[in-house]
PDB file of C-alpha atoms in Angstrom:
ATOM      1  CA  MET H 153      -4.236  48.230-100.594  1.00 67.00           C
ATOM      2  CA  VAL H 154      -5.753  45.194-102.285  1.00 70.00           C
ATOM      3  CA  ALA H 155      -6.128  44.990-106.072  1.00 73.00           C
ATOM      4  CA  LEU H 156      -9.750  44.649-107.158  1.00 75.00           C
ATOM      5  CA  ASP H 157     -11.072  42.438-109.942  1.00 88.00           C
ATOM      6  CA  TRP H 158     -12.655  44.230-112.917  1.00 90.00           C
ATOM      7  CA  VAL H 159     -16.280  43.597-111.872  1.00 91.00           C
ATOM      8  CA  THR H 160     -15.675  44.993-108.386  1.00 90.00           C
ATOM      9  CA  THR H 161     -13.792  47.948-109.876  1.00 90.00           C
ATOM     10  CA  LEU H 162     -16.600  48.641-112.345  1.00 91.00           C
ATOM     11  CA  MET H 163     -19.251  48.517-109.618  1.00 92.00           C
ATOM     12  CA  LEU H 164     -17.166  50.841-107.425  1.00 89.00           C
ATOM     13  CA  LEU H 165     -16.788  53.237-110.354  1.00 90.00           C
ATOM     14  CA  LEU H 166     -20.544  53.222-111.011  1.00 92.00           C
ATOM     15  CA  ARG H 167     -21.284  53.850-107.329  1.00 92.00           C
ATOM     16  CA  SER H 168     -18.747  56.694-107.306  1.00 91.00           C
ATOM     17  CA  ILE H 169     -20.396  58.293-110.341  1.00 92.00           C
ATOM     18  CA  PHE H 170     -23.866  57.892-108.814  1.00 91.00           C
ATOM     19  CA  PHE H 171     -22.880  59.447-105.482  1.00 90.00           C
ATOM     20  CA  THR H 172     -21.026  62.265-107.274  1.00 91.00           C
ATOM     21  CA  PHE H 173     -24.222  63.274-109.044  1.00 91.00           C
ATOM     22  CA  LEU H 174     -26.316  62.746-105.928  1.00 90.00           C
ATOM     23  CA  LEU H 175     -24.250  64.542-103.271  1.00 91.00           C
ATOM     24  CA  PRO H 176     -22.045  67.337-104.627  1.00 95.00           C
ATOM     25  CA  GLY H 177     -24.175  67.431-107.785  1.00 93.00           C
ATOM     26  CA  THR H 178     -27.215  68.436-105.779  1.00 95.00           C
ATOM     27  CA  VAL H 179     -25.316  71.054-103.764  1.00 96.00           C
ATOM     28  CA  THR H 180     -23.322  72.561-106.651  1.00 96.00           C
ATOM     29  CA  LEU H 181     -25.723  72.166-109.582  1.00 95.00           C
ATOM     30  CA  LEU H 182     -29.339  71.536-108.650  1.00 95.00           C
ATOM     31  CA  ILE H 183     -29.727  73.917-105.688  1.00 96.00           C
ATOM     32  CA  PRO H 184     -27.823  76.851-107.300  1.00 96.00           C
ATOM     33  CA  TYR H 185     -29.806  76.393-110.523  1.00 94.00           C
ATOM     34  CA  TRP H 186     -33.050  76.471-108.560  1.00 95.00           C
ATOM     35  CA  LEU H 187     -31.931  79.521-106.549  1.00 94.00           C
ATOM     36  CA  VAL H 188     -30.796  81.456-109.613  1.00 92.00           C
ATOM     37  CA  SER H 189     -33.652  80.505-111.934  1.00 89.00           C
ATOM     38  CA  SER H 190     -36.290  81.214-109.270  1.00 84.00           C
ATOM     39  CA  ARG H 191     -35.409  84.918-109.456  1.00 74.00           C
ATOM     40  CA  GLY H 192     -37.194  85.058-112.816  1.00 64.00           C
ATOM     41  CA  THR H 193     -34.295  86.844-114.500  1.00 55.00           C
ATOM     42  CA  GLY H 194     -32.826  83.822-116.249  1.00 53.00           C
ATOM     43  CA  VAL H 195     -29.644  82.007-115.436  1.00 54.00           C
ATOM     44  CA  PHE H 196     -27.404  84.025-117.804  1.00 57.00           C
ATOM     45  CA  SER H 197     -29.176  87.396-117.776  1.00 55.00           C
ATOM     46  CA  SER H 198     -26.511  89.463-116.008  1.00 58.00           C
ATOM     47  CA  ARG H 199     -24.366  91.438-118.443  1.00 68.00           C
ATOM     48  CA  ARG H 200     -21.817  92.573-115.856  1.00 78.00           C
ATOM     49  CA  PRO H 201     -18.262  91.669-116.906  1.00 83.00           C
ATOM     50  CA  LEU H 202     -17.075  91.213-113.302  1.00 87.00           C
ATOM     51  CA  ARG H 203     -19.223  88.110-113.048  1.00 89.00           C
ATOM     52  CA  TYR H 204     -16.589  86.223-115.063  1.00 93.00           C
ATOM     53  CA  LEU H 205     -14.259  86.421-112.071  1.00 94.00           C
ATOM     54  CA  GLY H 206     -16.316  83.549-110.678  1.00 96.00           C
ATOM     55  CA  LEU H 207     -15.413  81.167-113.504  1.00 97.00           C
ATOM     56  CA  PRO H 208     -11.864  80.367-112.288  1.00 98.00           C
ATOM     57  CA  LEU H 209     -13.277  79.517-108.846  1.00 98.00           C
ATOM     58  CA  ILE H 210     -15.839  77.185-110.400  1.00 98.00           C
ATOM     59  CA  VAL H 211     -13.193  75.445-112.532  1.00 98.00           C
ATOM     60  CA  ILE H 212     -10.662  75.143-109.688  1.00 98.00           C
ATOM     61  CA  GLY H 213     -13.329  73.856-107.300  1.00 98.00           C
ATOM     62  CA  ALA H 214     -14.665  71.338-109.815  1.00 97.00           C
ATOM     63  CA  ALA H 215     -11.157  70.075-110.632  1.00 98.00           C
ATOM     64  CA  GLY H 216     -10.352  69.683-106.933  1.00 97.00           C
ATOM     65  CA  LEU H 217     -13.628  67.900-106.271  1.00 97.00           C
ATOM     66  CA  LEU H 218     -13.119  65.452-109.138  1.00 96.00           C
ATOM     67  CA  TRP H 219      -9.515  64.824-108.050  1.00 97.00           C
ATOM     68  CA  CYS H 220     -10.685  63.971-104.513  1.00 96.00           C
ATOM     69  CA  ILE H 221     -13.437  61.698-105.785  1.00 95.00           C
ATOM     70  CA  TRP H 222     -10.857  59.904-107.937  1.00 95.00           C
ATOM     71  CA  GLU H 223      -8.558  59.484-104.906  1.00 96.00           C
ATOM     72  CA  PHE H 224     -11.431  57.971-102.903  1.00 94.00           C
ATOM     73  CA  PHE H 225     -12.104  55.563-105.777  1.00 94.00           C
ATOM     74  CA  SER H 226      -8.534  54.622-106.702  1.00 93.00           C
ATOM     75  CA  GLU H 227      -6.648  54.905-103.417  1.00 94.00           C
ATOM     76  CA  GLY H 228      -9.360  54.436-100.807  1.00 94.00           C
ATOM     77  CA  GLN H 229     -11.462  51.909-102.734  1.00 93.00           C
ATOM     78  CA  GLY H 230     -14.691  53.607-101.728  1.00 92.00           C
ATOM     79  CA  THR H 231     -17.008  56.471-102.561  1.00 92.00           C
ATOM     80  CA  ILE H 232     -17.768  59.905-101.150  1.00 92.00           C
ATOM     81  CA  ALA H 233     -21.015  58.693 -99.579  1.00 92.00           C
ATOM     82  CA  PRO H 234     -21.077  57.984 -95.835  1.00 90.00           C
ATOM     83  CA  VAL H 235     -22.949  54.741 -96.599  1.00 91.00           C
ATOM     84  CA  ASP H 236     -20.102  53.523 -98.864  1.00 92.00           C
ATOM     85  CA  PRO H 237     -16.878  55.037 -97.441  1.00 93.00           C
ATOM     86  CA  PRO H 238     -13.302  54.259 -98.501  1.00 94.00           C
ATOM     87  CA  LYS H 239     -11.747  51.110 -97.053  1.00 94.00           C
ATOM     88  CA  TYR H 240      -8.342  52.774 -96.767  1.00 96.00           C
ATOM     89  CA  LEU H 241      -7.381  56.168 -95.350  1.00 97.00           C
ATOM     90  CA  VAL H 242      -6.691  58.603 -98.194  1.00 97.00           C
ATOM     91  CA  ILE H 243      -3.838  60.965 -97.332  1.00 96.00           C
ATOM     92  CA  ARG H 244      -2.337  61.801-100.717  1.00 95.00           C
ATOM     93  CA  GLY H 245      -3.254  64.301-103.412  1.00 96.00           C
ATOM     94  CA  LEU H 246      -5.096  67.280-101.942  1.00 97.00           C
ATOM     95  CA  TYR H 247      -5.494  65.316 -98.704  1.00 97.00           C
ATOM     96  CA  LYS H 248      -1.793  66.012 -98.015  1.00 96.00           C
ATOM     97  CA  TYR H 249      -2.723  69.652 -97.448  1.00 97.00           C
ATOM     98  CA  VAL H 250      -6.159  69.640 -95.788  1.00 98.00           C
ATOM     99  CA  ARG H 251      -8.279  66.850 -94.340  1.00 97.00           C
ATOM    100  CA  ASN H 252     -11.451  67.986 -96.081  1.00 97.00           C
ATOM    101  CA  PRO H 253     -10.568  69.191 -99.579  1.00 97.00           C
ATOM    102  CA  MET H 254     -13.897  68.019-101.025  1.00 97.00           C
ATOM    103  CA  TYR H 255     -15.843  70.390 -98.797  1.00 97.00           C
ATOM    104  CA  VAL H 256     -13.376  73.176 -99.591  1.00 98.00           C
ATOM    105  CA  ALA H 257     -13.873  72.447-103.298  1.00 98.00           C
ATOM    106  CA  VAL H 258     -17.664  72.577-102.975  1.00 98.00           C
ATOM    107  CA  VAL H 259     -17.505  75.928-101.170  1.00 98.00           C
ATOM    108  CA  THR H 260     -15.108  77.210-103.843  1.00 98.00           C
ATOM    109  CA  ILE H 261     -17.576  76.184-106.561  1.00 98.00           C
ATOM    110  CA  LEU H 262     -20.466  77.842-104.722  1.00 98.00           C
ATOM    111  CA  LEU H 263     -18.521  81.081-104.216  1.00 98.00           C
ATOM    112  CA  GLY H 264     -17.642  81.080-107.911  1.00 97.00           C
ATOM    113  CA  GLN H 265     -21.284  80.557-108.809  1.00 96.00           C
ATOM    114  CA  ALA H 266     -22.400  83.327-106.443  1.00 95.00           C
ATOM    115  CA  ILE H 267     -20.020  85.697-108.241  1.00 94.00           C
ATOM    116  CA  PHE H 268     -20.816  84.433-111.739  1.00 94.00           C
ATOM    117  CA  PHE H 269     -24.586  84.641-111.270  1.00 92.00           C
ATOM    118  CA  MET H 270     -24.365  87.710-108.999  1.00 92.00           C
ATOM    119  CA  SER H 271     -26.524  85.730-106.599  1.00 92.00           C
ATOM    120  CA  LEU H 272     -26.932  86.489-102.915  1.00 94.00           C
ATOM    121  CA  PRO H 273     -28.993  83.278-102.418  1.00 95.00           C
ATOM    122  CA  VAL H 274     -26.099  81.145-103.725  1.00 96.00           C
ATOM    123  CA  LEU H 275     -23.708  83.043-101.446  1.00 96.00           C
ATOM    124  CA  ILE H 276     -26.022  82.262 -98.529  1.00 96.00           C
ATOM    125  CA  GLU H 277     -26.079  78.617 -99.644  1.00 97.00           C
ATOM    126  CA  ALA H 278     -22.260  78.617 -99.490  1.00 98.00           C
ATOM    127  CA  GLY H 279     -22.391  79.937 -95.927  1.00 98.00           C
ATOM    128  CA  VAL H 280     -25.031  77.431 -94.829  1.00 98.00           C
ATOM    129  CA  PHE H 281     -23.097  74.600 -96.483  1.00 98.00           C
ATOM    130  CA  THR H 282     -19.902  75.664 -94.678  1.00 98.00           C
ATOM    131  CA  VAL H 283     -21.620  75.599 -91.286  1.00 98.00           C
ATOM    132  CA  LEU H 284     -23.334  72.255 -91.958  1.00 98.00           C
ATOM    133  CA  ALA H 285     -20.152  70.671 -93.330  1.00 97.00           C
ATOM    134  CA  ASN H 286     -18.202  71.794 -90.264  1.00 98.00           C
ATOM    135  CA  LEU H 287     -20.820  70.297 -87.935  1.00 98.00           C
ATOM    136  CA  PHE H 288     -20.923  67.057 -89.952  1.00 97.00           C
ATOM    137  CA  VAL H 289     -17.133  66.752 -89.932  1.00 97.00           C
ATOM    138  CA  ALA H 290     -16.734  67.542 -86.234  1.00 97.00           C
ATOM    139  CA  PHE H 291     -19.566  65.408 -84.887  1.00 98.00           C
ATOM    140  CA  TYR H 292     -19.804  62.493 -87.334  1.00 96.00           C
ATOM    141  CA  GLU H 293     -16.980  62.163 -89.829  1.00 96.00           C
ATOM    142  CA  GLU H 294     -13.935  62.647 -87.608  1.00 97.00           C
ATOM    143  CA  PRO H 295     -15.183  60.371 -84.787  1.00 97.00           C
ATOM    144  CA  PHE H 296     -16.004  57.738 -87.428  1.00 96.00           C
ATOM    145  CA  LEU H 297     -12.540  58.024 -88.985  1.00 96.00           C
ATOM    146  CA  ARG H 298     -10.866  57.788 -85.552  1.00 97.00           C
ATOM    147  CA  ARG H 299     -12.762  54.564 -84.826  1.00 96.00           C
ATOM    148  CA  ARG H 300     -12.140  53.133 -88.299  1.00 96.00           C
ATOM    149  CA  PHE H 301      -8.467  54.016 -88.829  1.00 97.00           C
ATOM    150  CA  GLY H 302      -7.247  54.508 -85.252  1.00 97.00           C
ATOM    151  CA  GLU H 303      -3.703  55.721 -84.727  1.00 97.00           C
ATOM    152  CA  SER H 304      -3.045  56.398 -88.425  1.00 96.00           C
ATOM    153  CA  TYR H 305      -5.944  58.883 -88.560  1.00 97.00           C
ATOM    154  CA  GLU H 306      -4.883  60.406 -85.247  1.00 97.00           C
ATOM    155  CA  ARG H 307      -1.362  61.082 -86.604  1.00 97.00           C
ATOM    156  CA  TYR H 308      -2.843  62.433 -89.831  1.00 97.00           C
ATOM    157  CA  SER H 309      -5.214  64.798 -88.015  1.00 96.00           C
ATOM    158  CA  GLN H 310      -2.368  66.134 -85.867  1.00 96.00           C
ATOM    159  CA  THR H 311      -0.243  67.042 -88.898  1.00 96.00           C
ATOM    160  CA  VAL H 312      -2.844  68.128 -91.498  1.00 97.00           C
ATOM    161  CA  GLY H 313      -5.327  70.941 -90.910  1.00 97.00           C
ATOM    162  CA  ARG H 314      -9.063  70.385 -91.152  1.00 97.00           C
ATOM    163  CA  TRP H 315      -9.738  73.305 -93.537  1.00 96.00           C
ATOM    164  CA  ILE H 316      -6.523  75.335 -93.775  1.00 94.00           C
ATOM    165  CA  PRO H 317      -3.120  73.878 -94.724  1.00 94.00           C
ATOM    166  CA  ARG H 318      -0.394  73.803 -92.078  1.00 89.00           C
ATOM    167  CA  TYR H 319       3.065  74.707 -93.325  1.00 81.00           C
TER     168      TYR H 319
END
């Protein structure tokens, strides 16, 4: 990995922040807010105590997502956007356990929100996102990573599961 000068590092950080708001921000904040608020009952109207079981999932998912974004920035020297990918293969942090921890984190956040807001539409969003992420990974992301990183990605993909850790 090559050390970056401060201007390059700052620009990479700004791009990472921008794409964080744009990509997972849209999926985990904007769309769920729209789905929940469109019911006309208000975002925090449910008084059911079981809804708070969703909060740990939201926090764990958000922490995992931010950790992965940081790894892409610091280790991979890139962003989460397909138009500005990491220059180096990231295989540490949560990437030691699954190849796609960001997608797992997003689904975890969405499941937590579905529970917290008692929202079937957000649960459906989580299911749709899971299907679309799987298709994107299988047909675009993994072939791209094989071409870009070659044998090192091949070894990585043989030892680390796509969605579920291998022990």
